[in-house]
Amino acid sequence: MKKTVLIFGILLLAVAACQKKVEYPLEPKIAYQGFTYLMNADSTFSGQGILSFSYTDGDGDLGLDVSDSLPPFNSNGPYYYNLIIDYQKFENGAFHSVPLLSWNQETQSFDTVSFNARFKRLLAGDEPKPISGVMDYTLFVQNPFSPDDTVRFAVKIIDRTLHESNIIVTDPIYTNPQLFK
């Protein structure tokens, strides 16, 4: 019995010693994985799509809690959002960052639409540990004031210690629903 336990212990140590420790830089890194158009049940374009990107982070401090509301994560602060998305429209032969407007019935004026978002913490606890995965984010891509566009999005993420990732850019996204029939 003791011999079996000893052999099992040695095998367990050998397996653990053979596993490589994963290491990533402290700054998050993202890579574009694709964009999927969402279709309605009648096979028409819904005006939405899913942006997919992979991520790595050396200490795993990606995401915010609801309680992360004090500076610099306060609602008026520069780090309230940890997913930053820049809407770019193809005009005059090149992509340009442009504001996307939406009518506000309450104020009777146009508001600028933001694609920025807050995503939840990806790891529980505060122990630093490398992480990787794929994130999917659903967003509207069709502008009701200009329905026949070619757009793209420039994207970055920010971790809780305010390290910013690289910026990825989507492939061109066509917003004309007639293209999907």
mmCIF file of C-alpha atoms in Angstrom:
data_model
loop_
_atom_site.group_PDB
_atom_site.id
_atom_site.type_symbol
_atom_site.label_atom_id
_atom_site.label_comp_id
_atom_site.label_asym_id
_atom_site.label_seq_id
_atom_site.Cartn_x
_atom_site.Cartn_y
_atom_site.Cartn_z
ATOM 1 C CA MET A 1 0.000 0.000 0.000
ATOM 2 C CA LYS A 2 2.758 2.454 0.946
ATOM 3 C CA LYS A 3 4.617 1.552 -2.226
ATOM 4 C CA THR A 4 1.512 2.292 -4.354
ATOM 5 C CA VAL A 5 0.998 5.672 -2.672
ATOM 6 C CA LEU A 6 4.680 6.508 -3.171
ATOM 7 C CA ILE A 7 4.599 5.564 -6.873
ATOM 8 C CA PHE A 8 1.353 7.556 -7.365
ATOM 9 C CA GLY A 9 2.924 10.579 -5.637
ATOM 10 C CA ILE A 10 6.037 10.419 -7.831
ATOM 11 C CA LEU A 11 3.907 10.132 -10.991
ATOM 12 C CA LEU A 12 1.786 13.097 -9.909
ATOM 13 C CA LEU A 13 4.903 15.216 -9.306
ATOM 14 C CA ALA A 14 6.349 14.167 -12.666
ATOM 15 C CA VAL A 15 3.177 15.188 -14.513
ATOM 16 C CA ALA A 16 3.024 18.529 -12.674
ATOM 17 C CA ALA A 17 6.694 19.218 -13.417
ATOM 18 C CA CYS A 18 6.175 18.608 -17.145
ATOM 19 C CA GLN A 19 3.432 21.211 -17.487
ATOM 20 C CA LYS A 20 4.633 24.565 -18.785
ATOM 21 C CA LYS A 21 3.637 27.643 -16.839
ATOM 22 C CA VAL A 22 1.702 30.014 -19.098
ATOM 23 C CA GLU A 23 3.001 33.585 -19.124
ATOM 24 C CA TYR A 24 1.594 36.646 -20.865
ATOM 25 C CA PRO A 25 2.542 40.319 -20.647
ATOM 26 C CA LEU A 26 0.737 42.396 -17.985
ATOM 27 C CA GLU A 27 -0.848 44.489 -20.740
ATOM 28 C CA PRO A 28 -3.874 42.801 -22.279
ATOM 29 C CA LYS A 29 -3.506 41.702 -25.890
ATOM 30 C CA ILE A 30 -6.406 41.147 -28.259
ATOM 31 C CA ALA A 31 -6.726 39.598 -31.721
ATOM 32 C CA TYR A 32 -9.642 39.940 -34.131
ATOM 33 C CA GLN A 33 -11.521 36.648 -34.611
ATOM 34 C CA GLY A 34 -14.369 37.772 -36.850
ATOM 35 C CA PHE A 35 -17.777 39.350 -37.200
ATOM 36 C CA THR A 36 -21.042 37.412 -37.565
ATOM 37 C CA TYR A 37 -24.183 39.059 -38.944
ATOM 38 C CA LEU A 38 -27.315 38.271 -36.933
ATOM 39 C CA MET A 39 -30.343 37.322 -38.995
ATOM 40 C CA ASN A 40 -34.023 37.452 -38.065
ATOM 41 C CA ALA A 41 -36.189 34.322 -38.218
ATOM 42 C CA ASP A 42 -37.351 35.358 -41.721
ATOM 43 C CA SER A 43 -33.702 35.459 -42.930
ATOM 44 C CA THR A 44 -33.513 39.251 -42.990
ATOM 45 C CA PHE A 45 -30.622 41.174 -41.480
ATOM 46 C CA SER A 46 -31.382 42.215 -37.893
ATOM 47 C CA GLY A 47 -29.070 45.236 -38.005
ATOM 48 C CA GLN A 48 -26.862 43.591 -35.395
ATOM 49 C CA GLY A 49 -23.783 41.453 -35.377
ATOM 50 C CA ILE A 50 -21.378 39.712 -33.040
ATOM 51 C CA LEU A 51 -17.805 40.981 -32.830
ATOM 52 C CA SER A 52 -15.420 38.232 -31.656
ATOM 53 C CA PHE A 53 -11.876 38.689 -30.410
ATOM 54 C CA SER A 54 -9.423 36.671 -28.385
ATOM 55 C CA TYR A 55 -7.592 38.072 -25.374
ATOM 56 C CA THR A 56 -4.649 37.339 -23.103
ATOM 57 C CA ASP A 57 -3.631 39.083 -19.893
ATOM 58 C CA GLY A 58 -0.652 38.268 -17.690
ATOM 59 C CA ASP A 59 -2.240 39.016 -14.322
ATOM 60 C CA GLY A 60 -5.886 38.321 -15.154
ATOM 61 C CA ASP A 61 -7.221 41.689 -14.019
ATOM 62 C CA LEU A 62 -9.696 42.058 -16.872
ATOM 63 C CA GLY A 63 -13.226 43.238 -16.210
ATOM 64 C CA LEU A 64 -14.997 45.450 -13.708
ATOM 65 C CA ASP A 65 -17.411 44.828 -10.862
ATOM 66 C CA VAL A 66 -20.615 46.818 -10.459
ATOM 67 C CA SER A 67 -18.972 48.239 -7.328
ATOM 68 C CA ASP A 68 -16.111 49.675 -9.414
ATOM 69 C CA SER A 69 -17.692 53.110 -9.460
ATOM 70 C CA LEU A 70 -15.102 55.328 -7.778
ATOM 71 C CA PRO A 71 -12.468 57.241 -9.780
ATOM 72 C CA PRO A 72 -11.065 56.381 -12.223
ATOM 73 C CA PHE A 73 -14.019 54.033 -12.944
ATOM 74 C CA ASN A 74 -16.740 56.576 -12.122
ATOM 75 C CA SER A 75 -19.398 57.243 -14.765
ATOM 76 C CA ASN A 76 -17.826 60.545 -15.844
ATOM 77 C CA GLY A 77 -14.260 59.243 -15.689
ATOM 78 C CA PRO A 78 -12.049 58.212 -18.586
ATOM 79 C CA TYR A 79 -11.976 54.565 -17.453
ATOM 80 C CA TYR A 80 -15.664 53.966 -16.815
ATOM 81 C CA TYR A 81 -15.701 51.725 -19.901
ATOM 82 C CA ASN A 82 -13.202 48.901 -20.286
ATOM 83 C CA LEU A 83 -14.221 47.968 -23.837
ATOM 84 C CA ILE A 84 -13.563 50.907 -26.151
ATOM 85 C CA ILE A 85 -15.099 50.754 -29.629
ATOM 86 C CA ASP A 86 -14.582 53.404 -32.310
ATOM 87 C CA TYR A 87 -17.209 53.474 -35.109
ATOM 88 C CA GLN A 88 -15.637 54.191 -38.507
ATOM 89 C CA LYS A 89 -17.482 54.806 -41.774
ATOM 90 C CA PHE A 90 -16.109 54.401 -45.310
ATOM 91 C CA GLU A 91 -16.314 57.792 -47.047
ATOM 92 C CA ASN A 92 -14.361 59.258 -49.957
ATOM 93 C CA GLY A 93 -12.190 56.159 -50.332
ATOM 94 C CA ALA A 94 -11.098 55.782 -46.680
ATOM 95 C CA PHE A 95 -12.420 54.893 -43.225
ATOM 96 C CA HIS A 96 -13.030 57.822 -40.843
ATOM 97 C CA SER A 97 -14.181 57.935 -37.231
ATOM 98 C CA VAL A 98 -17.627 59.495 -37.223
ATOM 99 C CA PRO A 99 -20.253 60.057 -34.555
ATOM 100 C CA LEU A 100 -23.355 57.911 -34.828
ATOM 101 C CA LEU A 101 -26.454 59.884 -33.903
ATOM 102 C CA SER A 102 -29.741 58.796 -32.379
ATOM 103 C CA TRP A 103 -32.862 60.909 -31.859
ATOM 104 C CA ASN A 104 -33.656 61.510 -28.176
ATOM 105 C CA GLN A 105 -37.410 61.967 -27.858
ATOM 106 C CA GLU A 106 -37.094 63.322 -24.325
ATOM 107 C CA THR A 107 -34.682 66.161 -25.174
ATOM 108 C CA GLN A 108 -35.895 66.581 -28.760
ATOM 109 C CA SER A 109 -32.303 66.506 -29.991
ATOM 110 C CA PHE A 110 -29.727 64.087 -31.327
ATOM 111 C CA ASP A 111 -27.479 62.147 -28.960
ATOM 112 C CA THR A 112 -24.183 60.568 -29.894
ATOM 113 C CA VAL A 113 -24.353 56.785 -29.663
ATOM 114 C CA SER A 114 -21.467 55.084 -27.892
ATOM 115 C CA PHE A 115 -20.469 51.495 -28.571
ATOM 116 C CA ASN A 116 -18.216 51.478 -25.500
ATOM 117 C CA ALA A 117 -19.116 48.997 -22.781
ATOM 118 C CA ARG A 118 -18.177 47.581 -19.397
ATOM 119 C CA PHE A 119 -17.601 43.860 -19.179
ATOM 120 C CA LYS A 120 -17.632 41.893 -15.931
ATOM 121 C CA ARG A 121 -14.554 40.545 -14.190
ATOM 122 C CA LEU A 122 -13.304 37.427 -15.889
ATOM 123 C CA LEU A 123 -11.644 35.954 -12.786
ATOM 124 C CA ALA A 124 -12.968 35.741 -9.255
ATOM 125 C CA GLY A 125 -10.604 36.879 -6.523
ATOM 126 C CA ASP A 126 -7.599 39.164 -6.613
ATOM 127 C CA GLU A 127 -4.809 36.592 -7.040
ATOM 128 C CA PRO A 128 -2.854 37.486 -10.205
ATOM 129 C CA LYS A 129 -2.975 34.705 -12.752
ATOM 130 C CA PRO A 130 -2.591 34.619 -16.551
ATOM 131 C CA ILE A 131 -5.790 34.232 -18.548
ATOM 132 C CA SER A 132 -6.826 33.834 -22.168
ATOM 133 C CA GLY A 133 -10.084 33.332 -23.986
ATOM 134 C CA VAL A 134 -12.486 34.659 -26.585
ATOM 135 C CA MET A 135 -14.963 37.483 -26.029
ATOM 136 C CA ASP A 136 -18.117 37.988 -28.108
ATOM 137 C CA TYR A 137 -19.857 41.350 -28.113
ATOM 138 C CA THR A 138 -23.205 42.025 -29.809
ATOM 139 C CA LEU A 139 -23.646 45.462 -31.336
ATOM 140 C CA PHE A 140 -25.889 47.344 -33.730
ATOM 141 C CA VAL A 141 -24.181 48.119 -37.011
ATOM 142 C CA GLN A 142 -26.983 49.596 -39.056
ATOM 143 C CA ASN A 143 -27.422 53.358 -38.963
ATOM 144 C CA PRO A 144 -31.120 54.181 -39.557
ATOM 145 C CA PHE A 145 -30.134 57.583 -40.996
ATOM 146 C CA SER A 146 -27.705 56.014 -43.474
ATOM 147 C CA PRO A 147 -28.689 52.367 -44.027
ATOM 148 C CA ASP A 148 -26.380 51.571 -46.952
ATOM 149 C CA ASP A 149 -22.916 51.931 -45.414
ATOM 150 C CA THR A 150 -19.634 50.178 -45.114
ATOM 151 C CA VAL A 151 -18.332 50.479 -41.572
ATOM 152 C CA ARG A 152 -15.714 48.969 -39.327
ATOM 153 C CA PHE A 153 -14.817 49.137 -35.669
ATOM 154 C CA ALA A 154 -11.492 49.818 -33.950
ATOM 155 C CA VAL A 155 -11.422 48.068 -30.567
ATOM 156 C CA LYS A 156 -9.276 47.994 -27.425
ATOM 157 C CA ILE A 157 -9.731 46.829 -23.843
ATOM 158 C CA ILE A 158 -8.427 48.249 -20.571
ATOM 159 C CA ASP A 159 -7.662 46.235 -17.430
ATOM 160 C CA ARG A 160 -8.210 47.274 -13.797
ATOM 161 C CA THR A 161 -4.642 48.577 -13.446
ATOM 162 C CA LEU A 162 -5.339 50.765 -16.513
ATOM 163 C CA HIS A 163 -3.112 48.834 -18.917
ATOM 164 C CA GLU A 164 -4.487 49.309 -22.428
ATOM 165 C CA SER A 165 -4.435 46.581 -25.035
ATOM 166 C CA ASN A 166 -3.394 46.909 -28.626
ATOM 167 C CA ILE A 167 -6.070 48.135 -31.051
ATOM 168 C CA ILE A 168 -7.705 45.715 -33.464
ATOM 169 C CA VAL A 169 -9.756 46.700 -36.498
ATOM 170 C CA THR A 170 -12.595 44.631 -37.921
ATOM 171 C CA ASP A 171 -12.946 43.718 -41.551
ATOM 172 C CA PRO A 172 -15.359 45.982 -43.475
ATOM 173 C CA ILE A 173 -18.969 45.426 -42.401
ATOM 174 C CA TYR A 174 -21.711 46.044 -44.950
ATOM 175 C CA THR A 175 -24.923 47.400 -43.470
ATOM 176 C CA ASN A 176 -27.231 47.185 -46.497
ATOM 177 C CA PRO A 177 -29.913 44.650 -45.589
ATOM 178 C CA GLN A 178 -30.553 43.974 -49.307
ATOM 179 C CA LEU A 179 -27.176 42.220 -49.464
ATOM 180 C CA PHE A 180 -28.547 39.456 -47.242
ATOM 181 C CA LYS A 181 -31.589 38.448 -49.317
#
